[in-house]
Amino acid sequence: MRESEVIERLRRIATAPAARGLLDDVAVLDGLVLTHDSIAEGVHFLPEDPPASVGWKLVTVNLSDLAAKGATPAGALLSLSISGPGEWEIRFLSGVEAACESYGLPLIGGDTIALPAGAPRVLGLTAIGRAGASVPDRASGRPGDALWLVGTVGDAAAGLAILQEDPHATGPLVDVYRRPVPQLSAGQALAPHAHAAMDVSDGLLIDASRMAAASQCGVTIELGALPLSSAFVAERGQDLVARLFAATGGDDYALLAALPAELDPETLSLPSRTRISRIGALVAGEPTIALTHAGEPVELPETLGFEHQSSDNRGLSPSPMANRP
């Protein structure tokens, strides 16, 4: 069963207005923005990853959802699985603590469970934020909107690929994979103006397709406009193959925003050195994605990004670590 099929079934249960039809990454309830993300060993982090970086990652991927909605961090609930003598958990919690302190996120509760020996760790966090004047969803994009991206894409996927070749590797791409940076201030600046917004976690193309489906319009993306870091270009290059890799890799935690065409977001109060790039537009028509490179049409890749799924034999699907962060 695919993640999208599970969500479709859950829509029959999550009917309250706060759920936003499960078309968004967050719920909005009484002035609070709520989100929950889990990360699993072998899926979202490698068994060899430093425990502190796993703790940092758990907090920041949740904060990225709040960032896309322009919310201010207010509190968090931690779900912690315990396995073995506890040394791994102590180092993991040091990473949680560092991220919470860095972004002003108070830890206010949670739950712990003990795992059987050898079971992969699954960790979860619920992040709570205070809503601003506007909490953009995925579903309100309009034909004619410009599509903007805050941050870069491809770094984390490239970092993962490096680690799969050498588990002891270091460097800027490995750092991005292990320690995402949520774009909280940029999200707060964009939210009052955005018709639709979300963070990019499963891959730019699959997440843009989700915005298109929710907004019921098409999306065009110029691959040549994708922002790539100098570290990525040095490792992977910047040709069409590299750009498709960057657009489908995932774990970017950039922000994707549909803004009025006449708005120049660089006139807003964005943090200094914020990298924001116009990468496409929303267009009238079927909720699909059309790609170009240097103005020429590009066929969609077979895989747009990452989607969780189980296998038909009711076991777990093979680990997707081979092709996603």
PDB file of C-alpha atoms in Angstrom:
ATOM      1  CA  MET A   1       0.000   0.000   0.000  1.00  0.00           C
ATOM      2  CA  ARG A   2       1.304   3.426  -0.927  1.00  0.00           C
ATOM      3  CA  GLU A   3       1.431   6.427   1.400  1.00  0.00           C
ATOM      4  CA  SER A   4      -1.085   8.238  -0.828  1.00  0.00           C
ATOM      5  CA  GLU A   5      -3.536   5.354  -0.457  1.00  0.00           C
ATOM      6  CA  VAL A   6      -3.226   5.407   3.328  1.00  0.00           C
ATOM      7  CA  ILE A   7      -3.861   9.158   3.386  1.00  0.00           C
ATOM      8  CA  GLU A   8      -6.928   8.725   1.185  1.00  0.00           C
ATOM      9  CA  ARG A   9      -8.349   6.215   3.690  1.00  0.00           C
ATOM     10  CA  LEU A  10      -7.525   8.521   6.609  1.00  0.00           C
ATOM     11  CA  ARG A  11      -9.539  11.336   5.019  1.00  0.00           C
ATOM     12  CA  ARG A  12     -12.673   9.440   5.987  1.00  0.00           C
ATOM     13  CA  ILE A  13     -11.627   9.848   9.633  1.00  0.00           C
ATOM     14  CA  ALA A  14      -9.908  13.248   9.667  1.00  0.00           C
ATOM     15  CA  THR A  15     -12.959  15.308   8.759  1.00  0.00           C
ATOM     16  CA  ALA A  16     -12.540  18.201  11.206  1.00  0.00           C
ATOM     17  CA  PRO A  17     -11.743  21.580   9.608  1.00  0.00           C
ATOM     18  CA  ALA A  18      -8.436  21.640  11.498  1.00  0.00           C
ATOM     19  CA  ALA A  19      -7.241  18.706   9.374  1.00  0.00           C
ATOM     20  CA  ARG A  20      -7.404  20.793   6.183  1.00  0.00           C
ATOM     21  CA  GLY A  21      -8.622  17.717   4.326  1.00  0.00           C
ATOM     22  CA  LEU A  22      -5.188  16.127   4.857  1.00  0.00           C
ATOM     23  CA  LEU A  23      -4.055  18.150   1.861  1.00  0.00           C
ATOM     24  CA  ASP A  24      -1.384  19.892   3.905  1.00  0.00           C
ATOM     25  CA  ASP A  25       1.613  19.059   6.085  1.00  0.00           C
ATOM     26  CA  VAL A  26       0.024  20.618   9.170  1.00  0.00           C
ATOM     27  CA  ALA A  27      -3.204  20.971  11.096  1.00  0.00           C
ATOM     28  CA  VAL A  28      -4.421  24.380  12.253  1.00  0.00           C
ATOM     29  CA  LEU A  29      -6.381  24.407  15.518  1.00  0.00           C
ATOM     30  CA  ASP A  30      -7.332  27.417  17.635  1.00  0.00           C
ATOM     31  CA  GLY A  31      -4.425  29.548  16.485  1.00  0.00           C
ATOM     32  CA  LEU A  32      -1.897  26.725  16.668  1.00  0.00           C
ATOM     33  CA  VAL A  33      -0.098  25.007  13.784  1.00  0.00           C
ATOM     34  CA  LEU A  34       0.602  21.331  14.511  1.00  0.00           C
ATOM     35  CA  THR A  35       2.733  18.832  12.638  1.00  0.00           C
ATOM     36  CA  HIS A  36       4.181  15.390  13.310  1.00  0.00           C
ATOM     37  CA  ASP A  37       7.051  13.666  11.516  1.00  0.00           C
ATOM     38  CA  SER A  38       8.659  10.325  12.252  1.00  0.00           C
ATOM     39  CA  ILE A  39      12.072   9.164  11.117  1.00  0.00           C
ATOM     40  CA  ALA A  40      13.087   5.509  10.819  1.00  0.00           C
ATOM     41  CA  GLU A  41      16.506   3.877  10.836  1.00  0.00           C
ATOM     42  CA  GLY A  42      17.359   2.674   7.346  1.00  0.00           C
ATOM     43  CA  VAL A  43      14.785   4.987   5.768  1.00  0.00           C
ATOM     44  CA  HIS A  44      15.548   8.520   6.963  1.00  0.00           C
ATOM     45  CA  PHE A  45      18.905   7.984   8.612  1.00  0.00           C
ATOM     46  CA  LEU A  46      21.721   5.489   8.322  1.00  0.00           C
ATOM     47  CA  PRO A  47      22.576   3.156  11.213  1.00  0.00           C
ATOM     48  CA  GLU A  48      26.087   4.663  11.166  1.00  0.00           C
ATOM     49  CA  ASP A  49      24.879   8.273  11.451  1.00  0.00           C
ATOM     50  CA  PRO A  50      25.977   9.998  14.677  1.00  0.00           C
ATOM     51  CA  PRO A  51      23.086   9.814  17.171  1.00  0.00           C
ATOM     52  CA  ALA A  52      23.303  13.552  17.896  1.00  0.00           C
ATOM     53  CA  SER A  53      22.778  14.341  14.213  1.00  0.00           C
ATOM     54  CA  VAL A  54      19.714  12.054  14.183  1.00  0.00           C
ATOM     55  CA  GLY A  55      18.272  14.014  17.111  1.00  0.00           C
ATOM     56  CA  TRP A  56      18.989  17.307  15.349  1.00  0.00           C
ATOM     57  CA  LYS A  57      17.358  16.013  12.185  1.00  0.00           C
ATOM     58  CA  LEU A  58      14.185  14.853  13.934  1.00  0.00           C
ATOM     59  CA  VAL A  59      13.616  18.316  15.388  1.00  0.00           C
ATOM     60  CA  THR A  60      14.499  20.323  12.300  1.00  0.00           C
ATOM     61  CA  VAL A  61      12.432  18.334   9.794  1.00  0.00           C
ATOM     62  CA  ASN A  62       9.385  19.107  11.923  1.00  0.00           C
ATOM     63  CA  LEU A  63      10.377  22.764  12.210  1.00  0.00           C
ATOM     64  CA  SER A  64      10.580  22.881   8.415  1.00  0.00           C
ATOM     65  CA  ASP A  65       6.847  22.156   8.254  1.00  0.00           C
ATOM     66  CA  LEU A  66       6.213  25.066  10.629  1.00  0.00           C
ATOM     67  CA  ALA A  67       8.516  27.261   8.537  1.00  0.00           C
ATOM     68  CA  ALA A  68       6.448  26.677   5.399  1.00  0.00           C
ATOM     69  CA  LYS A  69       3.387  27.969   7.249  1.00  0.00           C
ATOM     70  CA  GLY A  70       5.065  31.021   8.751  1.00  0.00           C
ATOM     71  CA  ALA A  71       4.520  29.696  12.282  1.00  0.00           C
ATOM     72  CA  THR A  72       6.566  30.527  15.376  1.00  0.00           C
ATOM     73  CA  PRO A  73       7.819  27.495  17.365  1.00  0.00           C
ATOM     74  CA  ALA A  74       5.901  27.053  20.616  1.00  0.00           C
ATOM     75  CA  GLY A  75       6.451  23.494  21.890  1.00  0.00           C
ATOM     76  CA  ALA A  76       7.234  19.880  21.045  1.00  0.00           C
ATOM     77  CA  LEU A  77       6.311  16.352  22.122  1.00  0.00           C
ATOM     78  CA  LEU A  78       8.929  13.630  21.635  1.00  0.00           C
ATOM     79  CA  SER A  79       8.335   9.940  20.927  1.00  0.00           C
ATOM     80  CA  LEU A  80      11.528   8.084  21.849  1.00  0.00           C
ATOM     81  CA  SER A  81      12.244   4.396  21.306  1.00  0.00           C
ATOM     82  CA  ILE A  82      14.831   2.879  23.662  1.00  0.00           C
ATOM     83  CA  SER A  83      17.100   0.036  22.600  1.00  0.00           C
ATOM     84  CA  GLY A  84      20.197  -1.400  24.241  1.00  0.00           C
ATOM     85  CA  PRO A  85      22.150   0.098  27.145  1.00  0.00           C
ATOM     86  CA  GLY A  86      21.103   3.697  26.431  1.00  0.00           C
ATOM     87  CA  GLU A  87      24.329   5.294  25.195  1.00  0.00           C
ATOM     88  CA  TRP A  88      22.847   5.887  21.731  1.00  0.00           C
ATOM     89  CA  GLU A  89      19.778   7.571  23.267  1.00  0.00           C
ATOM     90  CA  ILE A  90      21.846   9.888  25.454  1.00  0.00           C
ATOM     91  CA  ARG A  91      23.773  11.157  22.439  1.00  0.00           C
ATOM     92  CA  PHE A  92      20.560  11.388  20.409  1.00  0.00           C
ATOM     93  CA  LEU A  93      18.997  13.564  23.109  1.00  0.00           C
ATOM     94  CA  SER A  94      21.990  15.901  23.029  1.00  0.00           C
ATOM     95  CA  GLY A  95      21.139  16.571  19.386  1.00  0.00           C
ATOM     96  CA  VAL A  96      17.476  17.102  20.221  1.00  0.00           C
ATOM     97  CA  GLU A  97      18.489  19.537  22.944  1.00  0.00           C
ATOM     98  CA  ALA A  98      20.839  21.460  20.654  1.00  0.00           C
ATOM     99  CA  ALA A  99      18.195  21.881  17.955  1.00  0.00           C
ATOM    100  CA  CYS A 100      15.488  22.899  20.422  1.00  0.00           C
ATOM    101  CA  GLU A 101      17.787  25.502  21.968  1.00  0.00           C
ATOM    102  CA  SER A 102      18.901  26.786  18.556  1.00  0.00           C
ATOM    103  CA  TYR A 103      15.361  27.429  17.337  1.00  0.00           C
ATOM    104  CA  GLY A 104      13.561  28.315  20.560  1.00  0.00           C
ATOM    105  CA  LEU A 105      11.440  25.155  20.671  1.00  0.00           C
ATOM    106  CA  PRO A 106      10.512  24.088  24.223  1.00  0.00           C
ATOM    107  CA  LEU A 107      10.195  20.344  24.775  1.00  0.00           C
ATOM    108  CA  ILE A 108       7.004  19.952  26.818  1.00  0.00           C
ATOM    109  CA  GLY A 109       6.364  16.195  26.912  1.00  0.00           C
ATOM    110  CA  GLY A 110       6.149  12.982  24.952  1.00  0.00           C
ATOM    111  CA  ASP A 111       6.424   9.220  25.386  1.00  0.00           C
ATOM    112  CA  THR A 112       9.045   6.460  25.514  1.00  0.00           C
ATOM    113  CA  ILE A 113       8.884   2.795  24.502  1.00  0.00           C
ATOM    114  CA  ALA A 114      11.396  -0.043  24.681  1.00  0.00           C
ATOM    115  CA  LEU A 115      12.266  -1.925  21.470  1.00  0.00           C
ATOM    116  CA  PRO A 116      13.158  -5.592  21.094  1.00  0.00           C
ATOM    117  CA  ALA A 117      16.843  -6.243  20.541  1.00  0.00           C
ATOM    118  CA  GLY A 118      17.844  -5.589  16.947  1.00  0.00           C
ATOM    119  CA  ALA A 119      14.683  -3.704  15.978  1.00  0.00           C
ATOM    120  CA  PRO A 120      15.325  -0.569  13.872  1.00  0.00           C
ATOM    121  CA  ARG A 121      14.706   2.673  15.693  1.00  0.00           C
ATOM    122  CA  VAL A 122      11.627   4.736  14.853  1.00  0.00           C
ATOM    123  CA  LEU A 123      11.508   8.213  16.398  1.00  0.00           C
ATOM    124  CA  GLY A 124       8.787  10.849  16.267  1.00  0.00           C
ATOM    125  CA  LEU A 125       8.200  14.472  17.186  1.00  0.00           C
ATOM    126  CA  THR A 126       5.109  16.636  17.239  1.00  0.00           C
ATOM    127  CA  ALA A 127       5.967  20.297  16.732  1.00  0.00           C
ATOM    128  CA  ILE A 128       3.522  23.021  17.745  1.00  0.00           C
ATOM    129  CA  GLY A 129       3.707  26.567  16.443  1.00  0.00           C
ATOM    130  CA  ARG A 130       1.789  29.779  16.884  1.00  0.00           C
ATOM    131  CA  ALA A 131       0.026  30.791  13.701  1.00  0.00           C
ATOM    132  CA  GLY A 132       0.668  34.128  12.088  1.00  0.00           C
ATOM    133  CA  ALA A 133      -1.967  36.257  10.360  1.00  0.00           C
ATOM    134  CA  SER A 134      -1.924  33.848   7.407  1.00  0.00           C
ATOM    135  CA  VAL A 135      -1.205  30.100   7.313  1.00  0.00           C
ATOM    136  CA  PRO A 136      -0.817  29.205   3.618  1.00  0.00           C
ATOM    137  CA  ASP A 137      -1.877  25.716   2.596  1.00  0.00           C
ATOM    138  CA  ARG A 138      -1.037  23.679  -0.500  1.00  0.00           C
ATOM    139  CA  ALA A 139      -4.475  24.035  -2.031  1.00  0.00           C
ATOM    140  CA  SER A 140      -4.820  27.759  -2.759  1.00  0.00           C
ATOM    141  CA  GLY A 141      -2.329  28.223  -5.558  1.00  0.00           C
ATOM    142  CA  ARG A 142      -3.718  30.040  -8.591  1.00  0.00           C
ATOM    143  CA  PRO A 143      -2.933  29.913 -12.299  1.00  0.00           C
ATOM    144  CA  GLY A 144      -0.542  32.748 -13.021  1.00  0.00           C
ATOM    145  CA  ASP A 145       1.263  32.496  -9.680  1.00  0.00           C
ATOM    146  CA  ALA A 146       5.040  32.438  -9.800  1.00  0.00           C
ATOM    147  CA  LEU A 147       6.712  29.427  -8.185  1.00  0.00           C
ATOM    148  CA  TRP A 148       9.614  30.323  -5.896  1.00  0.00           C
ATOM    149  CA  LEU A 149      12.077  28.130  -4.016  1.00  0.00           C
ATOM    150  CA  VAL A 150      13.887  29.161  -0.832  1.00  0.00           C
ATOM    151  CA  GLY A 151      17.165  27.293  -0.392  1.00  0.00           C
ATOM    152  CA  THR A 152      18.888  24.779  -2.645  1.00  0.00           C
ATOM    153  CA  VAL A 153      18.089  21.254  -3.792  1.00  0.00           C
ATOM    154  CA  GLY A 154      20.188  18.138  -4.205  1.00  0.00           C
ATOM    155  CA  ASP A 155      22.733  18.613  -1.408  1.00  0.00           C
ATOM    156  CA  ALA A 156      21.260  16.051   0.990  1.00  0.00           C
ATOM    157  CA  ALA A 157      20.782  13.417  -1.721  1.00  0.00           C
ATOM    158  CA  ALA A 158      24.361  13.934  -2.833  1.00  0.00           C
ATOM    159  CA  GLY A 159      25.531  13.689   0.788  1.00  0.00           C
ATOM    160  CA  LEU A 160      23.678  10.406   1.233  1.00  0.00           C
ATOM    161  CA  ALA A 161      25.239   9.012  -1.944  1.00  0.00           C
ATOM    162  CA  ILE A 162      28.682   9.909  -0.592  1.00  0.00           C
ATOM    163  CA  LEU A 163      27.958   8.154   2.710  1.00  0.00           C
ATOM    164  CA  GLN A 164      26.743   5.052   0.926  1.00  0.00           C
ATOM    165  CA  GLU A 165      30.137   4.853  -0.756  1.00  0.00           C
ATOM    166  CA  ASP A 166      32.063   5.692   2.413  1.00  0.00           C
ATOM    167  CA  PRO A 167      30.238   5.637   5.785  1.00  0.00           C
ATOM    168  CA  HIS A 168      33.081   7.655   7.326  1.00  0.00           C
ATOM    169  CA  ALA A 169      32.921  10.485   4.783  1.00  0.00           C
ATOM    170  CA  THR A 170      32.634  14.100   5.874  1.00  0.00           C
ATOM    171  CA  GLY A 171      32.119  17.408   4.101  1.00  0.00           C
ATOM    172  CA  PRO A 172      29.447  20.034   3.393  1.00  0.00           C
ATOM    173  CA  LEU A 173      27.073  17.711   1.534  1.00  0.00           C
ATOM    174  CA  VAL A 174      27.176  15.133   4.333  1.00  0.00           C
ATOM    175  CA  ASP A 175      26.522  17.936   6.815  1.00  0.00           C
ATOM    176  CA  VAL A 176      23.421  19.069   4.901  1.00  0.00           C
ATOM    177  CA  TYR A 177      22.089  15.495   4.801  1.00  0.00           C
ATOM    178  CA  ARG A 178      22.597  15.000   8.519  1.00  0.00           C
ATOM    179  CA  ARG A 179      21.776  18.458   9.881  1.00  0.00           C
ATOM    180  CA  PRO A 180      19.000  20.243   7.966  1.00  0.00           C
ATOM    181  CA  VAL A 181      18.378  23.933   8.596  1.00  0.00           C
ATOM    182  CA  PRO A 182      14.701  24.986   8.757  1.00  0.00           C
ATOM    183  CA  GLN A 183      13.908  28.246   6.958  1.00  0.00           C
ATOM    184  CA  LEU A 184      11.796  29.687   9.792  1.00  0.00           C
ATOM    185  CA  SER A 185      12.449  33.409   9.306  1.00  0.00           C
ATOM    186  CA  ALA A 186      12.064  33.223   5.542  1.00  0.00           C
ATOM    187  CA  GLY A 187       8.802  31.336   5.951  1.00  0.00           C
ATOM    188  CA  GLN A 188       7.455  33.989   8.299  1.00  0.00           C
ATOM    189  CA  ALA A 189       8.299  36.696   5.767  1.00  0.00           C
ATOM    190  CA  LEU A 190       6.657  34.841   2.858  1.00  0.00           C
ATOM    191  CA  ALA A 191       3.536  33.442   4.552  1.00  0.00           C
ATOM    192  CA  PRO A 192       1.432  36.649   4.506  1.00  0.00           C
ATOM    193  CA  HIS A 193       1.907  36.891   0.714  1.00  0.00           C
ATOM    194  CA  ALA A 194       1.859  33.234  -0.371  1.00  0.00           C
ATOM    195  CA  HIS A 195      -1.212  31.739  -2.016  1.00  0.00           C
ATOM    196  CA  ALA A 196       0.243  28.270  -1.342  1.00  0.00           C
ATOM    197  CA  ALA A 197       3.370  27.052   0.420  1.00  0.00           C
ATOM    198  CA  MET A 198       5.009  23.837   1.612  1.00  0.00           C
ATOM    199  CA  ASP A 199       8.422  22.504   2.445  1.00  0.00           C
ATOM    200  CA  VAL A 200      10.333  20.241   0.070  1.00  0.00           C
ATOM    201  CA  SER A 201      11.085  16.987   1.865  1.00  0.00           C
ATOM    202  CA  ASP A 202      10.380  14.068  -0.487  1.00  0.00           C
ATOM    203  CA  GLY A 203      11.806  15.690  -3.625  1.00  0.00           C
ATOM    204  CA  LEU A 204      11.007  18.902  -5.465  1.00  0.00           C
ATOM    205  CA  LEU A 205       9.094  17.246  -8.297  1.00  0.00           C
ATOM    206  CA  ILE A 206       6.885  15.016  -6.162  1.00  0.00           C
ATOM    207  CA  ASP A 207       6.176  17.834  -3.715  1.00  0.00           C
ATOM    208  CA  ALA A 208       5.380  20.265  -6.541  1.00  0.00           C
ATOM    209  CA  SER A 209       3.017  17.637  -7.958  1.00  0.00           C
ATOM    210  CA  ARG A 210       1.264  17.546  -4.583  1.00  0.00           C
ATOM    211  CA  MET A 211       0.814  21.316  -4.669  1.00  0.00           C
ATOM    212  CA  ALA A 212      -0.539  21.029  -8.218  1.00  0.00           C
ATOM    213  CA  ALA A 213      -3.016  18.313  -7.199  1.00  0.00           C
ATOM    214  CA  ALA A 214      -4.200  20.210  -4.129  1.00  0.00           C
ATOM    215  CA  SER A 215      -4.518  23.511  -6.036  1.00  0.00           C
ATOM    216  CA  GLN A 216      -6.069  21.825  -9.091  1.00  0.00           C
ATOM    217  CA  CYS A 217      -3.800  23.497 -11.599  1.00  0.00           C
ATOM    218  CA  GLY A 218      -0.643  22.688 -13.506  1.00  0.00           C
ATOM    219  CA  VAL A 219       2.943  23.473 -12.572  1.00  0.00           C
ATOM    220  CA  THR A 220       5.804  24.320 -14.917  1.00  0.00           C
ATOM    221  CA  ILE A 221       9.411  24.074 -13.710  1.00  0.00           C
ATOM    222  CA  GLU A 222      12.532  25.237 -15.532  1.00  0.00           C
ATOM    223  CA  LEU A 223      15.274  22.878 -14.422  1.00  0.00           C
ATOM    224  CA  GLY A 224      17.935  25.359 -15.438  1.00  0.00           C
ATOM    225  CA  ALA A 225      16.622  27.736 -12.775  1.00  0.00           C
ATOM    226  CA  LEU A 226      17.061  25.296  -9.898  1.00  0.00           C
ATOM    227  CA  PRO A 227      19.422  26.690  -7.262  1.00  0.00           C
ATOM    228  CA  LEU A 228      22.424  24.398  -6.779  1.00  0.00           C
ATOM    229  CA  SER A 229      25.132  24.871  -4.183  1.00  0.00           C
ATOM    230  CA  SER A 230      28.783  25.120  -5.160  1.00  0.00           C
ATOM    231  CA  ALA A 231      29.446  21.902  -3.210  1.00  0.00           C
ATOM    232  CA  PHE A 232      26.773  20.081  -5.216  1.00  0.00           C
ATOM    233  CA  VAL A 233      28.103  21.355  -8.530  1.00  0.00           C
ATOM    234  CA  ALA A 234      31.630  20.292  -7.569  1.00  0.00           C
ATOM    235  CA  GLU A 235      30.385  16.774  -6.738  1.00  0.00           C
ATOM    236  CA  ARG A 236      27.702  16.210  -9.374  1.00  0.00           C
ATOM    237  CA  GLY A 237      27.980  18.956 -11.987  1.00  0.00           C
ATOM    238  CA  GLN A 238      25.081  21.024 -13.261  1.00  0.00           C
ATOM    239  CA  ASP A 239      23.982  19.326 -16.474  1.00  0.00           C
ATOM    240  CA  LEU A 240      20.470  17.973 -17.024  1.00  0.00           C
ATOM    241  CA  VAL A 241      21.244  14.641 -15.337  1.00  0.00           C
ATOM    242  CA  ALA A 242      22.543  16.434 -12.238  1.00  0.00           C
ATOM    243  CA  ARG A 243      19.528  18.730 -12.134  1.00  0.00           C
ATOM    244  CA  LEU A 244      17.069  15.835 -12.364  1.00  0.00           C
ATOM    245  CA  PHE A 245      18.979  14.135  -9.547  1.00  0.00           C
ATOM    246  CA  ALA A 246      18.648  17.306  -7.460  1.00  0.00           C
ATOM    247  CA  ALA A 247      14.944  17.691  -8.276  1.00  0.00           C
ATOM    248  CA  THR A 248      14.038  14.165  -7.169  1.00  0.00           C
ATOM    249  CA  GLY A 249      16.493  13.393  -4.337  1.00  0.00           C
ATOM    250  CA  GLY A 250      14.583  14.679  -1.321  1.00  0.00           C
ATOM    251  CA  ASP A 251      15.503  15.771   2.208  1.00  0.00           C
ATOM    252  CA  ASP A 252      16.123  19.320   0.979  1.00  0.00           C
ATOM    253  CA  TYR A 253      13.892  21.137   3.487  1.00  0.00           C
ATOM    254  CA  ALA A 254      13.721  24.091   1.153  1.00  0.00           C
ATOM    255  CA  LEU A 255      10.461  26.065   0.915  1.00  0.00           C
ATOM    256  CA  LEU A 256       8.223  26.062  -2.147  1.00  0.00           C
ATOM    257  CA  ALA A 257       5.854  29.013  -2.465  1.00  0.00           C
ATOM    258  CA  ALA A 258       3.264  30.122  -5.013  1.00  0.00           C
ATOM    259  CA  LEU A 259       3.328  33.916  -4.966  1.00  0.00           C
ATOM    260  CA  PRO A 260       1.459  36.545  -6.986  1.00  0.00           C
ATOM    261  CA  ALA A 261       3.308  37.076 -10.247  1.00  0.00           C
ATOM    262  CA  GLU A 262       3.725  40.774  -9.599  1.00  0.00           C
ATOM    263  CA  LEU A 263       5.396  40.271  -6.193  1.00  0.00           C
ATOM    264  CA  ASP A 264       9.177  40.343  -6.008  1.00  0.00           C
ATOM    265  CA  PRO A 265       9.956  38.464  -2.765  1.00  0.00           C
ATOM    266  CA  GLU A 266      13.412  40.001  -2.654  1.00  0.00           C
ATOM    267  CA  THR A 267      11.644  43.218  -1.583  1.00  0.00           C
ATOM    268  CA  LEU A 268      10.391  41.465   1.570  1.00  0.00           C
ATOM    269  CA  SER A 269      12.185  41.332   4.910  1.00  0.00           C
ATOM    270  CA  LEU A 270      14.008  38.088   4.237  1.00  0.00           C
ATOM    271  CA  PRO A 271      17.036  37.134   6.347  1.00  0.00           C
ATOM    272  CA  SER A 272      20.350  38.207   4.893  1.00  0.00           C
ATOM    273  CA  ARG A 273      21.898  35.689   2.495  1.00  0.00           C
ATOM    274  CA  THR A 274      18.561  33.965   1.903  1.00  0.00           C
ATOM    275  CA  ARG A 275      18.723  32.228  -1.459  1.00  0.00           C
ATOM    276  CA  ILE A 276      15.386  32.513  -3.238  1.00  0.00           C
ATOM    277  CA  SER A 277      14.859  31.559  -6.867  1.00  0.00           C
ATOM    278  CA  ARG A 278      11.963  31.744  -9.285  1.00  0.00           C
ATOM    279  CA  ILE A 279      11.808  28.248 -10.773  1.00  0.00           C
ATOM    280  CA  GLY A 280       8.465  28.151 -12.574  1.00  0.00           C
ATOM    281  CA  ALA A 281       4.786  28.986 -12.457  1.00  0.00           C
ATOM    282  CA  LEU A 282       1.326  27.646 -11.802  1.00  0.00           C
ATOM    283  CA  VAL A 283      -0.785  27.362 -14.949  1.00  0.00           C
ATOM    284  CA  ALA A 284      -4.382  26.606 -15.846  1.00  0.00           C
ATOM    285  CA  GLY A 285      -5.145  23.028 -16.773  1.00  0.00           C
ATOM    286  CA  GLU A 286      -4.733  19.516 -15.451  1.00  0.00           C
ATOM    287  CA  PRO A 287      -2.802  19.139 -12.160  1.00  0.00           C
ATOM    288  CA  THR A 288       0.383  17.870 -13.746  1.00  0.00           C
ATOM    289  CA  ILE A 289       4.016  18.996 -13.970  1.00  0.00           C
ATOM    290  CA  ALA A 290       5.766  20.119 -17.143  1.00  0.00           C
ATOM    291  CA  LEU A 291       9.553  20.398 -17.162  1.00  0.00           C
ATOM    292  CA  THR A 292      11.872  22.419 -19.363  1.00  0.00           C
ATOM    293  CA  HIS A 293      15.640  22.848 -19.535  1.00  0.00           C
ATOM    294  CA  ALA A 294      17.008  25.875 -21.347  1.00  0.00           C
ATOM    295  CA  GLY A 295      13.477  26.370 -22.631  1.00  0.00           C
ATOM    296  CA  GLU A 296      13.216  22.912 -24.206  1.00  0.00           C
ATOM    297  CA  PRO A 297      10.663  20.326 -22.979  1.00  0.00           C
ATOM    298  CA  VAL A 298      12.016  17.540 -20.751  1.00  0.00           C
ATOM    299  CA  GLU A 299      10.250  14.241 -20.172  1.00  0.00           C
ATOM    300  CA  LEU A 300       9.267  13.598 -16.572  1.00  0.00           C
ATOM    301  CA  PRO A 301      11.497  11.025 -14.865  1.00  0.00           C
ATOM    302  CA  GLU A 302       9.914   7.735 -13.874  1.00  0.00           C
ATOM    303  CA  THR A 303      10.352   8.597 -10.179  1.00  0.00           C
ATOM    304  CA  LEU A 304       9.467  12.119  -9.045  1.00  0.00           C
ATOM    305  CA  GLY A 305      10.678  11.633  -5.485  1.00  0.00           C
ATOM    306  CA  PHE A 306      10.126   9.439  -2.472  1.00  0.00           C
ATOM    307  CA  GLU A 307       6.854   7.877  -1.332  1.00  0.00           C
ATOM    308  CA  HIS A 308       6.544   5.334   1.466  1.00  0.00           C
ATOM    309  CA  GLN A 309       4.961   2.042   0.541  1.00  0.00           C
ATOM    310  CA  SER A 310       4.675  -1.503   1.850  1.00  0.00           C
ATOM    311  CA  SER A 311       5.085  -4.606  -0.269  1.00  0.00           C
ATOM    312  CA  ASP A 312       2.263  -6.838  -1.460  1.00  0.00           C
ATOM    313  CA  ASN A 313       3.323  -9.637   0.886  1.00  0.00           C
ATOM    314  CA  ARG A 314       2.608  -7.459   3.923  1.00  0.00           C
ATOM    315  CA  GLY A 315       6.232  -7.251   4.887  1.00  0.00           C
ATOM    316  CA  LEU A 316       8.198  -4.039   4.731  1.00  0.00           C
ATOM    317  CA  SER A 317       9.320  -2.866   1.328  1.00  0.00           C
ATOM    318  CA  PRO A 318      13.064  -3.013   0.689  1.00  0.00           C
ATOM    319  CA  SER A 319      14.925  -0.164   2.331  1.00  0.00           C
ATOM    320  CA  PRO A 320      14.639   2.946   0.138  1.00  0.00           C
ATOM    321  CA  MET A 321      17.937   4.300   1.451  1.00  0.00           C
ATOM    322  CA  ALA A 322      19.523   3.337  -1.836  1.00  0.00           C
ATOM    323  CA  ASN A 323      17.603   6.018  -3.679  1.00  0.00           C
ATOM    324  CA  ARG A 324      16.560   8.683  -1.233  1.00  0.00           C
ATOM    325  CA  PRO A 325      17.736  10.517   1.870  1.00  0.00           C
TER     326      PRO A 325
END
